[in-house]
mmCIF file of C-alpha atoms (C1' of nucleotides) in Angstrom:
data_model
loop_
_atom_site.group_PDB
_atom_site.id
_atom_site.type_symbol
_atom_site.label_atom_id
_atom_site.label_comp_id
_atom_site.label_asym_id
_atom_site.label_seq_id
_atom_site.Cartn_x
_atom_site.Cartn_y
_atom_site.Cartn_z
ATOM 1 C CA MET A 1 32.083 33.857 77.964
ATOM 2 C CA PRO A 2 35.588 32.932 77.440
ATOM 3 C CA GLU A 3 36.827 29.965 79.262
ATOM 4 C CA LEU A 4 39.873 27.816 78.702
ATOM 5 C CA PRO A 5 38.974 26.655 75.163
ATOM 6 C CA GLU A 6 38.097 30.161 74.076
ATOM 7 C CA VAL A 7 41.462 31.547 75.335
ATOM 8 C CA GLU A 8 43.303 28.663 74.016
ATOM 9 C CA HIS A 9 41.876 28.976 70.541
ATOM 10 C CA LEU A 10 42.611 32.723 70.749
ATOM 11 C CA ARG A 11 46.206 31.999 71.465
ATOM 12 C CA ARG A 12 46.487 29.632 68.551
ATOM 13 C CA SER A 13 44.977 32.040 66.126
ATOM 14 C CA LEU A 14 47.041 34.950 67.520
ATOM 15 C CA ALA A 15 50.504 33.264 67.834
ATOM 16 C CA PRO A 16 51.540 32.797 64.175
ATOM 17 C CA ALA A 17 50.877 36.442 63.575
ATOM 18 C CA ILE A 18 52.384 38.201 66.560
ATOM 19 C CA VAL A 19 55.312 35.987 67.629
ATOM 20 C CA GLY A 20 58.375 37.577 66.163
ATOM 21 C CA ALA A 21 56.337 40.859 65.657
ATOM 22 C CA ARG A 22 57.679 44.035 67.015
ATOM 23 C CA VAL A 23 55.370 46.634 68.908
ATOM 24 C CA LEU A 24 55.964 49.935 67.153
ATOM 25 C CA ALA A 25 53.494 51.928 69.199
ATOM 26 C CA VAL A 26 50.514 51.648 71.561
ATOM 27 C CA THR A 27 47.340 53.629 71.881
ATOM 28 C CA VAL A 28 45.640 53.478 75.403
ATOM 29 C CA ARG A 29 42.012 54.712 75.076
ATOM 30 C CA ARG A 30 41.089 53.604 78.629
ATOM 31 C CA ARG A 31 43.711 53.469 81.292
ATOM 32 C CA SER A 32 41.627 51.741 83.854
ATOM 33 C CA VAL A 33 41.667 48.289 82.061
ATOM 34 C CA ILE A 34 45.523 48.170 82.611
ATOM 35 C CA ASP A 35 47.392 47.096 85.790
ATOM 36 C CA ARG A 36 50.822 48.245 85.038
ATOM 37 C CA GLY A 37 52.381 47.989 88.441
ATOM 38 C CA SER A 38 55.296 50.393 88.723
ATOM 39 C CA ALA A 39 56.058 50.265 84.934
ATOM 40 C CA SER A 40 55.324 52.979 82.456
ATOM 41 C CA PHE A 41 52.476 52.402 79.981
ATOM 42 C CA ASP A 42 54.985 51.816 77.252
ATOM 43 C CA ASP A 43 57.022 49.335 79.123
ATOM 44 C CA ALA A 44 53.908 47.571 80.455
ATOM 45 C CA LEU A 45 52.453 47.256 76.954
ATOM 46 C CA LEU A 46 55.744 46.130 75.377
ATOM 47 C CA VAL A 47 56.445 49.195 73.235
ATOM 48 C CA GLY A 48 59.579 48.886 71.241
ATOM 49 C CA ARG A 49 59.690 45.200 72.173
ATOM 50 C CA THR A 50 59.499 41.994 70.022
ATOM 51 C CA ILE A 51 56.962 39.378 71.141
ATOM 52 C CA VAL A 52 58.777 36.087 71.392
ATOM 53 C CA ALA A 53 56.127 33.787 72.759
ATOM 54 C CA THR A 54 52.670 33.329 74.049
ATOM 55 C CA HIS A 55 51.631 31.457 77.203
ATOM 56 C CA ARG A 56 48.404 30.319 78.699
ATOM 57 C CA ARG A 57 47.320 29.129 82.162
ATOM 58 C CA GLY A 58 43.676 28.529 82.577
ATOM 59 C CA LYS A 59 41.799 31.498 81.196
ATOM 60 C CA GLN A 60 44.911 33.881 81.360
ATOM 61 C CA LEU A 61 46.830 34.577 78.164
ATOM 62 C CA ALA A 62 50.426 36.042 78.438
ATOM 63 C CA LEU A 63 52.608 37.627 75.863
ATOM 64 C CA GLU A 64 56.299 37.422 76.434
ATOM 65 C CA SER A 65 58.671 39.983 75.213
ATOM 66 C CA ASP A 66 62.379 39.712 74.102
ATOM 67 C CA ASP A 67 63.479 41.553 77.348
ATOM 68 C CA GLY A 68 61.692 38.989 79.551
ATOM 69 C CA ARG A 69 58.560 40.991 80.394
ATOM 70 C CA ALA A 70 55.042 39.468 80.367
ATOM 71 C CA LEU A 71 51.705 40.991 79.720
ATOM 72 C CA VAL A 72 48.712 39.051 80.835
ATOM 73 C CA ILE A 73 45.457 39.402 79.014
ATOM 74 C CA GLN A 74 42.176 38.369 80.783
ATOM 75 C CA LEU A 75 38.943 38.333 78.756
ATOM 76 C CA GLY A 76 36.529 38.384 81.628
ATOM 77 C CA MET A 77 33.118 37.943 80.195
ATOM 78 C CA THR A 78 33.164 39.919 76.913
ATOM 79 C CA GLY A 79 36.901 40.611 76.187
ATOM 80 C CA SER A 80 38.381 39.830 72.817
ATOM 81 C CA VAL A 81 41.779 40.452 70.957
ATOM 82 C CA THR A 82 41.657 40.918 67.280
ATOM 83 C CA LEU A 83 44.195 41.382 64.611
ATOM 84 C CA GLU A 84 43.371 43.941 61.964
ATOM 85 C CA HIS A 85 44.984 45.044 58.674
ATOM 86 C CA GLY A 86 43.631 48.497 57.795
ATOM 87 C CA THR A 87 40.210 49.508 59.049
ATOM 88 C CA PRO A 88 38.537 47.711 61.948
ATOM 89 C CA PRO A 89 35.833 45.152 61.072
ATOM 90 C CA ARG A 90 32.141 46.305 61.473
ATOM 91 C CA GLY A 91 30.685 46.017 64.734
ATOM 92 C CA MET A 92 33.852 46.911 66.665
ATOM 93 C CA ASP A 93 32.510 50.114 68.057
ATOM 94 C CA ALA A 94 35.323 52.341 69.080
ATOM 95 C CA ARG A 95 34.360 53.176 72.743
ATOM 96 C CA HIS A 96 35.130 49.497 73.748
ATOM 97 C CA ARG A 97 38.431 49.302 72.004
ATOM 98 C CA HIS A 98 40.538 50.082 74.996
ATOM 99 C CA VAL A 99 44.156 49.315 73.921
ATOM 100 C CA LEU A 100 45.548 49.268 70.412
ATOM 101 C CA TRP A 101 48.989 47.980 69.388
ATOM 102 C CA ASP A 102 50.676 48.807 66.124
ATOM 103 C CA LEU A 103 52.709 45.701 65.297
ATOM 104 C CA LEU A 104 55.315 45.045 62.594
ATOM 105 C CA PRO A 105 55.468 41.369 61.792
ATOM 106 C CA SER A 106 58.803 39.829 61.536
ATOM 107 C CA ALA A 107 58.544 39.103 57.826
ATOM 108 C CA ALA A 108 58.348 42.864 57.248
ATOM 109 C CA SER A 109 61.104 43.886 59.632
ATOM 110 C CA GLY A 110 62.964 45.848 57.238
ATOM 111 C CA ASP A 111 60.084 47.938 56.001
ATOM 112 C CA PRO A 112 57.961 49.628 58.671
ATOM 113 C CA SER A 113 55.589 51.402 56.136
ATOM 114 C CA PRO A 114 51.945 51.373 56.885
ATOM 115 C CA ALA A 115 51.222 48.663 54.343
ATOM 116 C CA HIS A 116 53.096 46.101 56.487
ATOM 117 C CA ARG A 117 51.671 47.141 59.845
ATOM 118 C CA TRP A 118 49.016 45.175 61.718
ATOM 119 C CA ARG A 119 47.082 46.391 64.510
ATOM 120 C CA MET A 120 46.167 44.370 67.509
ATOM 121 C CA ALA A 121 43.149 45.390 69.506
ATOM 122 C CA PHE A 122 41.926 44.720 73.075
ATOM 123 C CA ARG A 123 38.216 45.148 73.260
ATOM 124 C CA ASP A 124 36.003 44.580 76.155
ATOM 125 C CA PRO A 125 32.609 46.252 76.506
ATOM 126 C CA ARG A 126 31.843 45.147 80.027
ATOM 127 C CA ARG A 127 35.368 45.531 81.182
ATOM 128 C CA PHE A 128 35.372 42.486 83.438
ATOM 129 C CA GLY A 129 38.585 41.697 81.779
ATOM 130 C CA GLY A 130 41.895 43.626 81.618
ATOM 131 C CA LEU A 131 45.673 43.787 81.114
ATOM 132 C CA THR A 132 48.196 42.998 83.868
ATOM 133 C CA ALA A 133 51.974 43.772 83.285
ATOM 134 C CA TYR A 134 54.770 41.625 84.873
ATOM 135 C CA ALA A 135 58.411 42.831 84.869
ATOM 136 C CA SER A 136 59.775 39.227 84.465
ATOM 137 C CA LEU A 137 58.749 35.736 83.777
ATOM 138 C CA ASP A 138 59.581 34.957 87.458
ATOM 139 C CA GLU A 139 56.827 37.564 88.441
ATOM 140 C CA LEU A 140 54.458 35.968 86.081
ATOM 141 C CA GLU A 141 55.166 32.557 87.519
ATOM 142 C CA ARG A 142 54.684 33.810 91.015
ATOM 143 C CA ALA A 143 51.250 35.235 90.112
ATOM 144 C CA TRP A 144 50.269 32.012 88.518
ATOM 145 C CA THR A 145 51.058 30.011 91.595
ATOM 146 C CA VAL A 146 47.478 30.927 92.888
ATOM 147 C CA LEU A 147 46.158 28.852 89.986
ATOM 148 C CA GLY A 148 45.708 25.154 90.116
ATOM 149 C CA PRO A 149 46.896 22.751 87.393
ATOM 150 C CA ASP A 150 45.749 23.693 83.903
ATOM 151 C CA ALA A 151 42.472 21.939 83.011
ATOM 152 C CA LEU A 152 43.559 20.931 79.680
ATOM 153 C CA THR A 153 46.213 18.545 81.117
ATOM 154 C CA LEU A 154 44.560 17.827 84.397
ATOM 155 C CA THR A 155 45.418 14.558 85.587
ATOM 156 C CA ALA A 156 43.228 12.128 87.773
ATOM 157 C CA ARG A 157 45.520 12.436 90.742
ATOM 158 C CA GLU A 158 45.589 16.268 90.571
ATOM 159 C CA LEU A 159 41.896 16.400 90.629
ATOM 160 C CA ALA A 160 41.407 13.785 93.330
ATOM 161 C CA ASP A 161 43.982 15.657 95.370
ATOM 162 C CA ALA A 162 42.121 18.859 94.931
ATOM 163 C CA LEU A 163 38.776 17.600 95.737
ATOM 164 C CA ARG A 164 39.649 15.444 98.715
ATOM 165 C CA ASP A 165 38.601 16.770 102.197
ATOM 166 C CA SER A 166 36.196 19.327 100.671
ATOM 167 C CA ARG A 167 32.555 19.184 101.418
ATOM 168 C CA ARG A 168 31.502 21.934 99.039
ATOM 169 C CA PRO A 169 29.553 21.124 95.860
ATOM 170 C CA VAL A 170 31.783 19.704 93.226
ATOM 171 C CA LYS A 171 30.686 22.246 90.721
ATOM 172 C CA SER A 172 31.830 24.992 93.069
ATOM 173 C CA ALA A 173 35.181 23.404 93.444
ATOM 174 C CA LEU A 174 35.508 23.099 89.531
ATOM 175 C CA LEU A 175 34.757 26.810 89.254
ATOM 176 C CA ASP A 176 37.549 27.533 91.758
ATOM 177 C CA GLN A 177 40.560 28.484 89.684
ATOM 178 C CA GLY A 178 42.788 27.226 92.485
ATOM 179 C CA VAL A 179 41.547 23.741 92.075
ATOM 180 C CA THR A 180 42.087 23.540 88.399
ATOM 181 C CA ALA A 181 42.474 26.598 86.072
ATOM 182 C CA GLY A 182 40.281 27.054 83.125
ATOM 183 C CA VAL A 183 36.869 25.628 83.897
ATOM 184 C CA GLY A 184 34.037 28.198 83.822
ATOM 185 C CA ASN A 185 30.269 27.865 84.003
ATOM 186 C CA ILE A 186 29.662 26.242 80.667
ATOM 187 C CA TYR A 187 32.271 23.474 80.839
ATOM 188 C CA ALA A 188 31.698 22.612 84.536
ATOM 189 C CA ASP A 189 28.056 21.726 83.666
ATOM 190 C CA GLU A 190 29.315 19.907 80.519
ATOM 191 C CA SER A 191 31.941 17.896 82.334
ATOM 192 C CA LEU A 192 29.648 16.951 85.239
ATOM 193 C CA PHE A 193 26.983 15.844 82.841
ATOM 194 C CA ALA A 194 29.492 13.708 80.850
ATOM 195 C CA ALA A 195 30.701 12.124 84.130
ATOM 196 C CA ARG A 196 27.134 11.535 85.327
ATOM 197 C CA ILE A 197 27.823 13.422 88.497
ATOM 198 C CA HIS A 198 25.373 15.776 90.155
ATOM 199 C CA PRO A 199 26.703 19.275 90.616
ATOM 200 C CA LEU A 200 25.738 19.339 94.335
ATOM 201 C CA ARG A 201 27.796 16.206 95.162
ATOM 202 C CA PRO A 202 30.210 17.069 97.892
ATOM 203 C CA ALA A 203 33.618 17.241 96.284
ATOM 204 C CA GLY A 204 35.235 15.043 98.743
ATOM 205 C CA SER A 205 32.573 12.254 98.338
ATOM 206 C CA LEU A 206 33.707 11.358 94.663
ATOM 207 C CA GLY A 207 35.178 7.880 94.508
ATOM 208 C CA ARG A 208 38.516 7.222 92.785
ATOM 209 C CA ASP A 209 36.692 6.033 89.709
ATOM 210 C CA GLU A 210 34.518 9.043 89.597
ATOM 211 C CA SER A 211 37.312 11.655 89.957
ATOM 212 C CA THR A 212 39.285 9.750 87.276
ATOM 213 C CA ARG A 213 36.240 9.747 84.899
ATOM 214 C CA LEU A 214 35.651 13.460 85.684
ATOM 215 C CA ALA A 215 39.202 14.521 84.967
ATOM 216 C CA GLY A 216 39.077 12.602 81.640
ATOM 217 C CA HIS A 217 35.830 14.272 80.618
ATOM 218 C CA ILE A 218 37.192 17.706 81.459
ATOM 219 C CA ARG A 219 40.299 17.171 79.335
ATOM 220 C CA ARG A 220 38.324 15.774 76.495
ATOM 221 C CA ILE A 221 35.583 18.403 76.511
ATOM 222 C CA LEU A 222 37.981 21.318 76.780
ATOM 223 C CA ARG A 223 40.191 19.998 74.039
ATOM 224 C CA ARG A 224 37.363 19.272 71.624
ATOM 225 C CA ALA A 225 35.899 22.768 72.345
ATOM 226 C CA ALA A 226 39.308 24.348 71.730
ATOM 227 C CA ASP A 227 39.768 22.610 68.505
ATOM 228 C CA ARG A 228 36.258 23.786 67.364
ATOM 229 C CA GLY A 229 37.195 27.323 68.038
ATOM 230 C CA GLY A 230 35.492 27.690 71.394
ATOM 231 C CA SER A 231 31.981 28.297 72.384
ATOM 232 C CA THR A 232 30.544 31.550 70.841
ATOM 233 C CA LEU A 233 27.232 32.409 72.635
ATOM 234 C CA ARG A 234 27.284 36.090 71.769
ATOM 235 C CA ASP A 235 30.681 37.909 72.069
ATOM 236 C CA TYR A 236 33.438 35.455 71.712
ATOM 237 C CA ARG A 237 35.614 35.871 68.594
ATOM 238 C CA ASP A 238 39.010 34.641 67.711
ATOM 239 C CA ALA A 239 42.044 36.899 66.655
ATOM 240 C CA PHE A 240 40.388 37.167 63.162
ATOM 241 C CA GLY A 241 36.915 37.800 64.272
ATOM 242 C CA GLN A 242 35.638 34.253 63.691
ATOM 243 C CA PRO A 243 33.123 32.720 66.004
ATOM 244 C CA GLY A 244 33.537 29.165 67.414
ATOM 245 C CA SER A 245 31.282 26.256 66.775
ATOM 246 C CA ALA A 246 31.512 24.322 70.208
ATOM 247 C CA VAL A 247 28.028 25.396 71.155
ATOM 248 C CA GLN A 248 26.688 22.800 68.857
ATOM 249 C CA THR A 249 28.197 20.121 71.127
ATOM 250 C CA HIS A 250 26.728 21.452 74.376
ATOM 251 C CA GLN A 251 24.496 18.772 76.005
ATOM 252 C CA VAL A 252 23.305 20.751 78.896
ATOM 253 C CA TYR A 253 24.382 24.226 79.114
ATOM 254 C CA GLY A 254 21.554 26.577 77.897
ATOM 255 C CA ARG A 255 19.177 23.599 77.484
ATOM 256 C CA ALA A 256 17.094 23.806 80.735
ATOM 257 C CA GLY A 257 13.749 22.297 80.068
ATOM 258 C CA GLU A 258 14.809 20.470 77.038
ATOM 259 C CA PRO A 259 15.105 16.731 77.102
ATOM 260 C CA CYS A 260 18.204 15.076 78.335
ATOM 261 C CA VAL A 261 20.182 13.545 75.378
ATOM 262 C CA ALA A 262 20.533 10.371 77.340
ATOM 263 C CA CYS A 263 17.291 9.650 78.981
ATOM 264 C CA ARG A 264 14.846 12.336 77.403
ATOM 265 C CA ARG A 265 13.578 13.553 80.655
ATOM 266 C CA PRO A 266 13.628 17.342 80.997
ATOM 267 C CA LEU A 267 16.871 18.948 82.153
ATOM 268 C CA GLU A 268 16.694 21.176 85.295
ATOM 269 C CA ALA A 269 18.127 24.515 86.110
ATOM 270 C CA MET A 270 19.082 25.727 89.607
ATOM 271 C CA GLN A 271 21.246 28.489 91.101
ATOM 272 C CA LEU A 272 24.547 27.292 92.532
ATOM 273 C CA GLY A 273 26.930 29.841 94.054
ATOM 274 C CA GLY A 274 25.034 32.508 91.979
ATOM 275 C CA ARG A 275 25.460 30.605 88.754
ATOM 276 C CA THR A 276 22.802 29.149 86.634
ATOM 277 C CA THR A 277 23.438 25.377 86.681
ATOM 278 C CA VAL A 278 21.854 22.958 84.355
ATOM 279 C CA PHE A 279 21.853 19.164 84.936
ATOM 280 C CA CYS A 280 19.950 15.955 84.422
ATOM 281 C CA PRO A 281 18.328 15.002 87.783
ATOM 282 C CA ALA A 282 18.004 11.377 86.488
ATOM 283 C CA CYS A 283 21.388 10.811 84.964
ATOM 284 C CA GLN A 284 23.631 12.709 87.305
ATOM 285 C CA HIS A 285 23.829 11.097 90.753
ATOM 286 C CA LEU A 286 23.828 12.650 94.160
ATOM 287 C CA SER A 287 25.650 9.605 95.752
ATOM 288 C CA THR A 288 28.064 6.935 94.609
ATOM 289 C "C1'" DC R 1 36.908 26.836 105.731
ATOM 290 C "C1'" DG R 2 32.758 27.791 103.046
ATOM 291 C "C1'" DG R 3 28.786 30.107 101.642
ATOM 292 C "C1'" DT R 4 26.584 34.131 100.392
ATOM 293 C "C1'" DA R 5 26.097 38.566 98.676
ATOM 294 C "C1'" DC R 6 27.776 42.477 96.144
ATOM 295 C "C1'" DG R 7 30.039 45.506 92.812
ATOM 296 C "C1'" DC R 8 31.977 46.093 88.671
ATOM 297 C "C1'" DC R 9 29.894 46.815 83.611
ATOM 298 C "C1'" DT R 10 27.111 46.712 79.052
ATOM 299 C "C1'" DG R 11 23.878 44.841 75.780
ATOM 300 C "C1'" DA R 12 20.409 41.610 74.518
ATOM 301 C "C1'" DA R 13 16.005 40.281 75.302
ATOM 302 C "C1'" DG R 14 11.463 40.211 77.042
ATOM 303 C "C1'" DG R 15 7.103 42.414 79.071
ATOM 304 C "C1'" DC R 16 3.986 46.004 78.557
ATOM 305 C "C1'" DT X 1 8.219 52.347 69.195
ATOM 306 C "C1'" DG X 2 10.176 53.005 73.536
ATOM 307 C "C1'" DC X 3 10.855 52.307 78.208
ATOM 308 C "C1'" DC X 4 11.812 49.401 82.015
ATOM 309 C "C1'" DT X 5 13.376 45.231 84.078
ATOM 310 C "C1'" DT X 6 15.944 41.072 84.031
ATOM 311 C "C1'" DC X 7 19.685 38.241 82.901
ATOM 312 C "C1'" DA X 8 24.391 36.943 81.493
ATOM 313 C "C1'" DG X 9 28.891 35.681 85.015
ATOM 314 C "C1'" DG X 10 34.611 35.978 85.884
ATOM 315 C "C1'" DC X 11 36.671 37.657 89.769
ATOM 316 C "C1'" DG X 12 37.698 40.250 93.790
ATOM 317 C "C1'" DT X 13 36.183 41.474 98.271
ATOM 318 C "C1'" DA X 14 33.473 41.958 102.434
ATOM 319 C "C1'" DC X 15 30.925 39.484 105.899
ATOM 320 C "C1'" DC X 16 28.727 35.862 108.547
#
DNA sequence: CGGTACGCCTGAAGGC
DNA sequence: TGCCTTCAGGCGTACC
């Protein structure tokens, strides 16, 4: 389930290959995954344009074209973007490959013969993800105003400001993309465990030292996971089909009933806002 | 405001 | 082996 580290690693693996590349053509297999606004499919999907940059805010990935358009890719639960040269890798069953771009890398700009073409594929079996087209970077920026500060660079002050005056459980606040963008179920549990804060703690009850500690752990855990290529539970793959290894560093997620790495008592699971939440009832405190 | 539930979707996994 | 149920959860929306 892609969260910020998975999207950031995908961006890093994608960017060197697609920045500078020209979109020669696009194949749309399933129109419903695309929100193109008033644009045509070709315009929305950057046909004929050169990709000049990649951007990311939270879990959203954006491709910027040379005419100032932006295409946002959201992976949802099971989305992936892969780069292929020739035939698609095994396991990429066709019915979930919704959009295919034929790309001509900048290095081959003078020779558009098939030997130099790459194909970028958006695949998403469950279709919780999708593509959204923006006619300008201003429009993209406006859309992103609903997102809080990016979790990878979240400051203690930003987190404290966002949590203040809120009585909802701190984990619910972390999952709110308007509080900070990029934290999902896995890294919310991991960050709260690292900070020794109980998921049910009212967000506004965190002391200054606690919110500072929490912000630090969020940044550190997300950065390390991104550097490890993200958490591959089942679906996640980077642009070249490689899984990430961050799962090995998880201390609570997926470990309910197993001993806490700190105190050896069994980790507990509960439902919070419909999400499975794993925590250590001994190490993570319900009050200051 | 917050919380709860639901719908969207498919595939993996477990029970029988 | 195969059928059925349950679970996974990002995100938008309805409703209390």
